Amino acid sequence: MLTKKQLDLLEFIHRRLKADGVPPSFDEMKIALDLRSKSGIHRLITALEERGFIRRLAHRARAIEILRLPESLGGSADSATSHGFKPEVLNGGRASAPAAAPSASVTTASTPAVLELPVMGRIAAGVPIEAINQVSHQIAIPQAMLSSAGHHYALEVRGDSMIDAGINDGDIVVIRETDTADDGDIVVALVQNEEATLKRIFRRDGAIALEAENPAYETRTYPEDQVQIQGRLVGLIRSY
């Protein structure tokens, strides 16, 4: 039997995996469950893993797979799901420009559906770099990674400021195009209409705080009118 907090966390992870194809970060879990520290999330994750509801995938940051759901969430004792976050091995790319709609999906009897997304450029996971403004090439993305609504595009990460969120230099991030985000979301932010960066966003006292996931980088705060949200992180692909 799960406690209420364990059930709430499992439901939150399941909901995010279904919507975005990527599990939430520990910070997002902490905010969703209104906990004061990540240590409480670690305990809940461990309890869910010990009870056989989830599995943490070794050597993959922020990778959680749901193995089964309780009946209250639509599962059964022997049910299992396949919404775990599993990065695909794809070549990283360079790029940059206005987002283009994905092309038609490609399927065969033996391969899953994929979509061609534009790689829009390199995004800074560090200090901001020049704004993205030109598409360089397309990249094939598993359709299951994409949320059902909105246009998507891909970016190549440069820098290490988001490593504690499992985002490394050279990774390809999949972004859903949107101009809104909740506190704690990882977003593409256009700063002062000329620099783009990948950061976690928070609203504080009428300003926008762009927060890194690496203690070596300071949080940068700007007036609201100097930050435009260009999209929200929904997936990640890593080359090995």
PDB file of C-alpha atoms in Angstrom:
ATOM      1  CA  MET A   1       0.000   0.000   0.000  1.00  0.00           C
ATOM      2  CA  LEU A   2       1.263   3.453  -0.905  1.00  0.00           C
ATOM      3  CA  THR A   3       1.122   6.525   1.281  1.00  0.00           C
ATOM      4  CA  LYS A   4      -0.681   9.590  -0.060  1.00  0.00           C
ATOM      5  CA  LYS A   5       2.601  11.348  -0.880  1.00  0.00           C
ATOM      6  CA  GLN A   6       3.955   8.268  -2.674  1.00  0.00           C
ATOM      7  CA  LEU A   7       0.742   7.987  -4.683  1.00  0.00           C
ATOM      8  CA  ASP A   8       0.770  11.718  -5.485  1.00  0.00           C
ATOM      9  CA  LEU A   9       4.359  11.490  -6.727  1.00  0.00           C
ATOM     10  CA  LEU A  10       3.683   8.405  -8.839  1.00  0.00           C
ATOM     11  CA  GLU A  11       0.656  10.103 -10.388  1.00  0.00           C
ATOM     12  CA  PHE A  12       2.694  13.250 -11.137  1.00  0.00           C
ATOM     13  CA  ILE A  13       5.500  11.266 -12.812  1.00  0.00           C
ATOM     14  CA  HIS A  14       2.980   9.227 -14.822  1.00  0.00           C
ATOM     15  CA  ARG A  15       1.128  12.362 -15.947  1.00  0.00           C
ATOM     16  CA  ARG A  16       4.332  14.105 -17.080  1.00  0.00           C
ATOM     17  CA  LEU A  17       5.572  11.027 -18.943  1.00  0.00           C
ATOM     18  CA  LYS A  18       2.272  10.772 -20.819  1.00  0.00           C
ATOM     19  CA  ALA A  19       2.219  14.486 -21.651  1.00  0.00           C
ATOM     20  CA  ASP A  20       5.874  15.158 -22.447  1.00  0.00           C
ATOM     21  CA  GLY A  21       7.649  11.816 -22.847  1.00  0.00           C
ATOM     22  CA  VAL A  22      10.189  12.871 -20.225  1.00  0.00           C
ATOM     23  CA  PRO A  23      10.004  12.462 -16.435  1.00  0.00           C
ATOM     24  CA  PRO A  24       9.983  15.561 -14.232  1.00  0.00           C
ATOM     25  CA  SER A  25      13.126  16.736 -12.462  1.00  0.00           C
ATOM     26  CA  PHE A  26      13.507  16.445  -8.706  1.00  0.00           C
ATOM     27  CA  ASP A  27      12.913  20.213  -8.437  1.00  0.00           C
ATOM     28  CA  GLU A  28       9.657  19.882 -10.359  1.00  0.00           C
ATOM     29  CA  MET A  29       8.607  16.981  -8.108  1.00  0.00           C
ATOM     30  CA  LYS A  30       9.460  19.018  -5.010  1.00  0.00           C
ATOM     31  CA  ILE A  31       7.356  21.940  -6.221  1.00  0.00           C
ATOM     32  CA  ALA A  32       4.436  19.717  -7.281  1.00  0.00           C
ATOM     33  CA  LEU A  33       4.299  17.978  -3.898  1.00  0.00           C
ATOM     34  CA  ASP A  34       4.970  21.187  -1.937  1.00  0.00           C
ATOM     35  CA  LEU A  35       8.015  19.745  -0.179  1.00  0.00           C
ATOM     36  CA  ARG A  36      10.778  21.867   1.286  1.00  0.00           C
ATOM     37  CA  SER A  37      13.758  19.834   0.095  1.00  0.00           C
ATOM     38  CA  LYS A  38      14.822  17.278  -2.494  1.00  0.00           C
ATOM     39  CA  SER A  39      15.666  14.778   0.260  1.00  0.00           C
ATOM     40  CA  GLY A  40      11.952  14.108   0.711  1.00  0.00           C
ATOM     41  CA  ILE A  41      11.659  13.342  -3.011  1.00  0.00           C
ATOM     42  CA  HIS A  42      14.648  10.979  -2.788  1.00  0.00           C
ATOM     43  CA  ARG A  43      12.891   9.057  -0.006  1.00  0.00           C
ATOM     44  CA  LEU A  44       9.636   8.830  -1.962  1.00  0.00           C
ATOM     45  CA  ILE A  45      11.440   7.701  -5.133  1.00  0.00           C
ATOM     46  CA  THR A  46      13.306   5.021  -3.172  1.00  0.00           C
ATOM     47  CA  ALA A  47      10.064   3.807  -1.594  1.00  0.00           C
ATOM     48  CA  LEU A  48       8.325   3.564  -4.980  1.00  0.00           C
ATOM     49  CA  GLU A  49      11.311   1.695  -6.411  1.00  0.00           C
ATOM     50  CA  GLU A  50      11.429  -0.741  -3.491  1.00  0.00           C
ATOM     51  CA  ARG A  51       7.715  -1.474  -3.983  1.00  0.00           C
ATOM     52  CA  GLY A  52       8.209  -2.213  -7.672  1.00  0.00           C
ATOM     53  CA  PHE A  53       6.276   0.741  -9.124  1.00  0.00           C
ATOM     54  CA  ILE A  54       9.211   2.500 -10.787  1.00  0.00           C
ATOM     55  CA  ARG A  55      12.783   1.816 -11.833  1.00  0.00           C
ATOM     56  CA  ARG A  56      15.663   4.258 -12.047  1.00  0.00           C
ATOM     57  CA  LEU A  57      17.799   3.568 -15.109  1.00  0.00           C
ATOM     58  CA  ALA A  58      21.520   3.339 -14.376  1.00  0.00           C
ATOM     59  CA  HIS A  59      23.895   5.917 -15.886  1.00  0.00           C
ATOM     60  CA  ARG A  60      21.040   8.013 -17.232  1.00  0.00           C
ATOM     61  CA  ALA A  61      20.370  11.209 -15.368  1.00  0.00           C
ATOM     62  CA  ARG A  62      16.724  11.944 -14.638  1.00  0.00           C
ATOM     63  CA  ALA A  63      15.665   8.590 -16.161  1.00  0.00           C
ATOM     64  CA  ILE A  64      12.694   6.942 -14.460  1.00  0.00           C
ATOM     65  CA  GLU A  65      10.587   4.120 -15.873  1.00  0.00           C
ATOM     66  CA  ILE A  66       7.147   3.292 -14.509  1.00  0.00           C
ATOM     67  CA  LEU A  67       6.797  -0.481 -14.161  1.00  0.00           C
ATOM     68  CA  ARG A  68       3.212  -0.649 -12.928  1.00  0.00           C
ATOM     69  CA  LEU A  69       0.409   1.500 -11.577  1.00  0.00           C
ATOM     70  CA  PRO A  70      -1.976   0.938  -8.678  1.00  0.00           C
ATOM     71  CA  GLU A  71      -5.646   0.397  -9.482  1.00  0.00           C
ATOM     72  CA  SER A  72      -6.470   3.934  -8.358  1.00  0.00           C
ATOM     73  CA  LEU A  73      -4.391   5.219 -11.285  1.00  0.00           C
ATOM     74  CA  GLY A  74      -5.867   2.798 -13.795  1.00  0.00           C
ATOM     75  CA  GLY A  75      -3.394  -0.060 -13.347  1.00  0.00           C
ATOM     76  CA  SER A  76      -3.561  -3.536 -11.909  1.00  0.00           C
ATOM     77  CA  ALA A  77      -1.287  -5.755  -9.893  1.00  0.00           C
ATOM     78  CA  ASP A  78       0.431  -7.106 -13.002  1.00  0.00           C
ATOM     79  CA  SER A  79       0.195  -4.055 -15.224  1.00  0.00           C
ATOM     80  CA  ALA A  80       3.245  -2.352 -16.672  1.00  0.00           C
ATOM     81  CA  THR A  81       3.789   0.749 -18.732  1.00  0.00           C
ATOM     82  CA  SER A  82       6.401   1.647 -21.275  1.00  0.00           C
ATOM     83  CA  HIS A  83       6.686   5.383 -20.782  1.00  0.00           C
ATOM     84  CA  GLY A  84      10.226   5.341 -19.377  1.00  0.00           C
ATOM     85  CA  PHE A  85      12.641   8.034 -20.527  1.00  0.00           C
ATOM     86  CA  LYS A  86      15.092   6.322 -22.905  1.00  0.00           C
ATOM     87  CA  PRO A  87      17.380   8.640 -24.860  1.00  0.00           C
ATOM     88  CA  GLU A  88      17.946   7.606 -28.491  1.00  0.00           C
ATOM     89  CA  VAL A  89      21.422   7.557 -30.044  1.00  0.00           C
ATOM     90  CA  LEU A  90      21.406  10.281 -32.704  1.00  0.00           C
ATOM     91  CA  ASN A  91      24.114  12.523 -34.114  1.00  0.00           C
ATOM     92  CA  GLY A  92      24.157  15.994 -32.610  1.00  0.00           C
ATOM     93  CA  GLY A  93      23.848  18.923 -34.984  1.00  0.00           C
ATOM     94  CA  ARG A  94      24.381  22.599 -35.388  1.00  0.00           C
ATOM     95  CA  ALA A  95      21.782  25.150 -36.265  1.00  0.00           C
ATOM     96  CA  SER A  96      19.487  28.150 -35.837  1.00  0.00           C
ATOM     97  CA  ALA A  97      15.415  30.527 -37.118  1.00  0.00           C
ATOM     98  CA  PRO A  98      11.703  30.504 -36.948  1.00  0.00           C
ATOM     99  CA  ALA A  99      10.289  27.163 -35.881  1.00  0.00           C
ATOM    100  CA  ALA A 100       9.016  24.944 -38.657  1.00  0.00           C
ATOM    101  CA  ALA A 101       6.245  22.407 -38.347  1.00  0.00           C
ATOM    102  CA  PRO A 102       7.361  18.764 -38.200  1.00  0.00           C
ATOM    103  CA  SER A 103       7.066  16.701 -41.328  1.00  0.00           C
ATOM    104  CA  ALA A 104       4.762  13.752 -41.780  1.00  0.00           C
ATOM    105  CA  SER A 105       5.505  10.687 -39.687  1.00  0.00           C
ATOM    106  CA  VAL A 106       7.211   7.652 -41.151  1.00  0.00           C
ATOM    107  CA  THR A 107       6.195   4.167 -40.048  1.00  0.00           C
ATOM    108  CA  THR A 108       6.741   0.589 -41.085  1.00  0.00           C
ATOM    109  CA  ALA A 109       5.632  -2.695 -39.608  1.00  0.00           C
ATOM    110  CA  SER A 110       8.919  -3.038 -37.723  1.00  0.00           C
ATOM    111  CA  THR A 111       9.814   0.554 -36.796  1.00  0.00           C
ATOM    112  CA  PRO A 112       8.095   3.112 -34.569  1.00  0.00           C
ATOM    113  CA  ALA A 113       6.735   6.391 -35.944  1.00  0.00           C
ATOM    114  CA  VAL A 114       9.274   9.178 -36.245  1.00  0.00           C
ATOM    115  CA  LEU A 115       9.007  12.849 -37.108  1.00  0.00           C
ATOM    116  CA  GLU A 116      11.546  15.092 -38.786  1.00  0.00           C
ATOM    117  CA  LEU A 117      12.164  18.172 -36.628  1.00  0.00           C
ATOM    118  CA  PRO A 118      14.247  21.219 -37.538  1.00  0.00           C
ATOM    119  CA  VAL A 119      17.468  21.626 -35.574  1.00  0.00           C
ATOM    120  CA  MET A 120      17.295  25.322 -34.816  1.00  0.00           C
ATOM    121  CA  GLY A 121      20.809  25.981 -33.573  1.00  0.00           C
ATOM    122  CA  ARG A 122      22.986  25.749 -30.514  1.00  0.00           C
ATOM    123  CA  ILE A 123      21.459  26.800 -27.215  1.00  0.00           C
ATOM    124  CA  ALA A 124      23.581  27.924 -24.289  1.00  0.00           C
ATOM    125  CA  ALA A 125      23.436  25.910 -21.092  1.00  0.00           C
ATOM    126  CA  GLY A 126      25.799  28.412 -19.527  1.00  0.00           C
ATOM    127  CA  VAL A 127      25.891  32.139 -20.173  1.00  0.00           C
ATOM    128  CA  PRO A 128      23.566  33.244 -22.987  1.00  0.00           C
ATOM    129  CA  ILE A 129      24.804  33.023 -26.577  1.00  0.00           C
ATOM    130  CA  GLU A 130      23.565  34.671 -29.746  1.00  0.00           C
ATOM    131  CA  ALA A 131      19.883  34.275 -30.586  1.00  0.00           C
ATOM    132  CA  ILE A 132      18.738  31.360 -32.715  1.00  0.00           C
ATOM    133  CA  ASN A 133      17.718  32.422 -36.207  1.00  0.00           C
ATOM    134  CA  GLN A 134      18.401  29.813 -38.883  1.00  0.00           C
ATOM    135  CA  VAL A 135      17.515  26.154 -39.435  1.00  0.00           C
ATOM    136  CA  SER A 136      20.559  24.057 -40.361  1.00  0.00           C
ATOM    137  CA  HIS A 137      19.124  20.567 -40.854  1.00  0.00           C
ATOM    138  CA  GLN A 138      16.446  18.114 -39.774  1.00  0.00           C
ATOM    139  CA  ILE A 139      16.653  15.331 -37.203  1.00  0.00           C
ATOM    140  CA  ALA A 140      14.467  12.235 -36.779  1.00  0.00           C
ATOM    141  CA  ILE A 141      12.706  12.123 -33.399  1.00  0.00           C
ATOM    142  CA  PRO A 142      10.558   9.227 -32.068  1.00  0.00           C
ATOM    143  CA  GLN A 143       6.954  10.415 -32.207  1.00  0.00           C
ATOM    144  CA  ALA A 144       6.320   9.051 -28.705  1.00  0.00           C
ATOM    145  CA  MET A 145       8.712  11.688 -27.327  1.00  0.00           C
ATOM    146  CA  LEU A 146       6.542  14.558 -28.527  1.00  0.00           C
ATOM    147  CA  SER A 147       3.507  15.942 -26.748  1.00  0.00           C
ATOM    148  CA  SER A 148       0.251  15.857 -28.675  1.00  0.00           C
ATOM    149  CA  ALA A 149      -0.185  19.624 -29.015  1.00  0.00           C
ATOM    150  CA  GLY A 150       1.932  22.300 -30.644  1.00  0.00           C
ATOM    151  CA  HIS A 151       4.961  22.503 -32.903  1.00  0.00           C
ATOM    152  CA  HIS A 152       8.337  21.172 -31.787  1.00  0.00           C
ATOM    153  CA  TYR A 153      11.959  21.855 -32.675  1.00  0.00           C
ATOM    154  CA  ALA A 154      15.383  20.627 -31.571  1.00  0.00           C
ATOM    155  CA  LEU A 155      18.489  22.393 -30.263  1.00  0.00           C
ATOM    156  CA  GLU A 156      22.061  21.312 -29.602  1.00  0.00           C
ATOM    157  CA  VAL A 157      23.194  22.130 -26.070  1.00  0.00           C
ATOM    158  CA  ARG A 158      26.436  24.005 -25.466  1.00  0.00           C
ATOM    159  CA  GLY A 159      27.689  24.381 -21.902  1.00  0.00           C
ATOM    160  CA  ASP A 160      27.296  22.642 -18.548  1.00  0.00           C
ATOM    161  CA  SER A 161      25.003  24.851 -16.495  1.00  0.00           C
ATOM    162  CA  MET A 162      22.131  22.318 -16.618  1.00  0.00           C
ATOM    163  CA  ILE A 163      24.073  19.152 -15.742  1.00  0.00           C
ATOM    164  CA  ASP A 164      22.224  18.594 -12.455  1.00  0.00           C
ATOM    165  CA  ALA A 165      19.016  18.303 -14.515  1.00  0.00           C
ATOM    166  CA  GLY A 166      20.691  15.611 -16.644  1.00  0.00           C
ATOM    167  CA  ILE A 167      21.393  17.921 -19.598  1.00  0.00           C
ATOM    168  CA  ASN A 168      24.993  17.698 -20.808  1.00  0.00           C
ATOM    169  CA  ASP A 169      27.101  19.566 -23.338  1.00  0.00           C
ATOM    170  CA  GLY A 170      26.378  18.125 -26.793  1.00  0.00           C
ATOM    171  CA  ASP A 171      22.917  16.763 -25.954  1.00  0.00           C
ATOM    172  CA  ILE A 172      19.994  17.421 -28.276  1.00  0.00           C
ATOM    173  CA  VAL A 173      16.993  18.883 -26.470  1.00  0.00           C
ATOM    174  CA  VAL A 174      13.480  18.661 -27.895  1.00  0.00           C
ATOM    175  CA  ILE A 175      11.441  21.810 -27.330  1.00  0.00           C
ATOM    176  CA  ARG A 176       7.699  22.358 -27.605  1.00  0.00           C
ATOM    177  CA  GLU A 177       7.035  25.819 -28.980  1.00  0.00           C
ATOM    178  CA  THR A 178       5.152  27.942 -26.425  1.00  0.00           C
ATOM    179  CA  ASP A 179       5.325  31.425 -24.935  1.00  0.00           C
ATOM    180  CA  THR A 180       4.144  30.362 -21.468  1.00  0.00           C
ATOM    181  CA  ALA A 181       5.624  28.183 -18.739  1.00  0.00           C
ATOM    182  CA  ASP A 182       5.095  27.335 -15.089  1.00  0.00           C
ATOM    183  CA  ASP A 183       7.601  28.158 -12.373  1.00  0.00           C
ATOM    184  CA  GLY A 184      10.272  25.464 -12.339  1.00  0.00           C
ATOM    185  CA  ASP A 185       9.932  24.545 -16.031  1.00  0.00           C
ATOM    186  CA  ILE A 186      13.072  24.321 -18.168  1.00  0.00           C
ATOM    187  CA  VAL A 187      12.624  26.755 -21.032  1.00  0.00           C
ATOM    188  CA  VAL A 188      14.329  28.360 -23.987  1.00  0.00           C
ATOM    189  CA  ALA A 189      14.451  32.012 -23.000  1.00  0.00           C
ATOM    190  CA  LEU A 190      15.271  34.885 -25.316  1.00  0.00           C
ATOM    191  CA  VAL A 191      16.990  37.554 -23.221  1.00  0.00           C
ATOM    192  CA  GLN A 192      16.844  41.225 -24.223  1.00  0.00           C
ATOM    193  CA  ASN A 193      15.715  40.140 -27.691  1.00  0.00           C
ATOM    194  CA  GLU A 194      19.213  39.018 -28.700  1.00  0.00           C
ATOM    195  CA  GLU A 195      20.540  36.161 -26.537  1.00  0.00           C
ATOM    196  CA  ALA A 196      19.066  32.684 -26.076  1.00  0.00           C
ATOM    197  CA  THR A 197      19.648  30.354 -23.144  1.00  0.00           C
ATOM    198  CA  LEU A 198      18.281  27.125 -21.657  1.00  0.00           C
ATOM    199  CA  LYS A 199      17.369  27.592 -18.003  1.00  0.00           C
ATOM    200  CA  ARG A 200      14.802  26.869 -15.330  1.00  0.00           C
ATOM    201  CA  ILE A 201      12.374  29.773 -15.004  1.00  0.00           C
ATOM    202  CA  PHE A 202      10.915  31.377 -11.886  1.00  0.00           C
ATOM    203  CA  ARG A 203       8.912  34.576 -11.371  1.00  0.00           C
ATOM    204  CA  ARG A 204      10.025  36.613  -8.388  1.00  0.00           C
ATOM    205  CA  ASP A 205       8.721  40.040  -7.327  1.00  0.00           C
ATOM    206  CA  GLY A 206       7.767  41.140 -10.813  1.00  0.00           C
ATOM    207  CA  ALA A 207      11.002  39.876 -12.384  1.00  0.00           C
ATOM    208  CA  ILE A 208      12.091  36.723 -14.223  1.00  0.00           C
ATOM    209  CA  ALA A 209      14.810  34.553 -12.685  1.00  0.00           C
ATOM    210  CA  LEU A 210      16.688  32.180 -15.005  1.00  0.00           C
ATOM    211  CA  GLU A 211      18.206  29.524 -12.776  1.00  0.00           C
ATOM    212  CA  ALA A 212      20.979  27.104 -13.689  1.00  0.00           C
ATOM    213  CA  GLU A 213      21.210  23.481 -12.538  1.00  0.00           C
ATOM    214  CA  ASN A 214      24.890  23.796 -11.654  1.00  0.00           C
ATOM    215  CA  PRO A 215      26.078  25.580  -8.483  1.00  0.00           C
ATOM    216  CA  ALA A 216      28.972  27.113 -10.429  1.00  0.00           C
ATOM    217  CA  TYR A 217      26.520  29.418 -12.236  1.00  0.00           C
ATOM    218  CA  GLU A 218      24.627  32.251 -10.604  1.00  0.00           C
ATOM    219  CA  THR A 219      20.924  32.847 -11.091  1.00  0.00           C
ATOM    220  CA  ARG A 220      20.320  35.716 -13.516  1.00  0.00           C
ATOM    221  CA  THR A 221      17.339  38.013 -12.941  1.00  0.00           C
ATOM    222  CA  TYR A 222      15.785  40.299 -15.539  1.00  0.00           C
ATOM    223  CA  PRO A 223      12.738  42.581 -15.782  1.00  0.00           C
ATOM    224  CA  GLU A 224       9.763  40.674 -17.175  1.00  0.00           C
ATOM    225  CA  ASP A 225       9.749  42.645 -20.420  1.00  0.00           C
ATOM    226  CA  GLN A 226      13.336  41.564 -21.193  1.00  0.00           C
ATOM    227  CA  VAL A 227      12.645  37.822 -21.267  1.00  0.00           C
ATOM    228  CA  GLN A 228      10.558  36.000 -23.862  1.00  0.00           C
ATOM    229  CA  ILE A 229       9.781  32.301 -23.514  1.00  0.00           C
ATOM    230  CA  GLN A 230      10.437  30.515 -26.818  1.00  0.00           C
ATOM    231  CA  GLY A 231       9.563  26.969 -25.762  1.00  0.00           C
ATOM    232  CA  ARG A 232       9.582  24.344 -23.018  1.00  0.00           C
ATOM    233  CA  LEU A 233      11.750  21.247 -22.721  1.00  0.00           C
ATOM    234  CA  VAL A 234       9.880  17.997 -23.454  1.00  0.00           C
ATOM    235  CA  GLY A 235      12.655  15.548 -24.366  1.00  0.00           C
ATOM    236  CA  LEU A 236      16.364  14.874 -24.607  1.00  0.00           C
ATOM    237  CA  ILE A 237      18.512  12.790 -26.934  1.00  0.00           C
ATOM    238  CA  ARG A 238      22.121  11.872 -26.201  1.00  0.00           C
ATOM    239  CA  SER A 239      24.841  10.495 -28.462  1.00  0.00           C
ATOM    240  CA  TYR A 240      27.285   7.985 -26.980  1.00  0.00           C
TER     241      TYR A 240
END
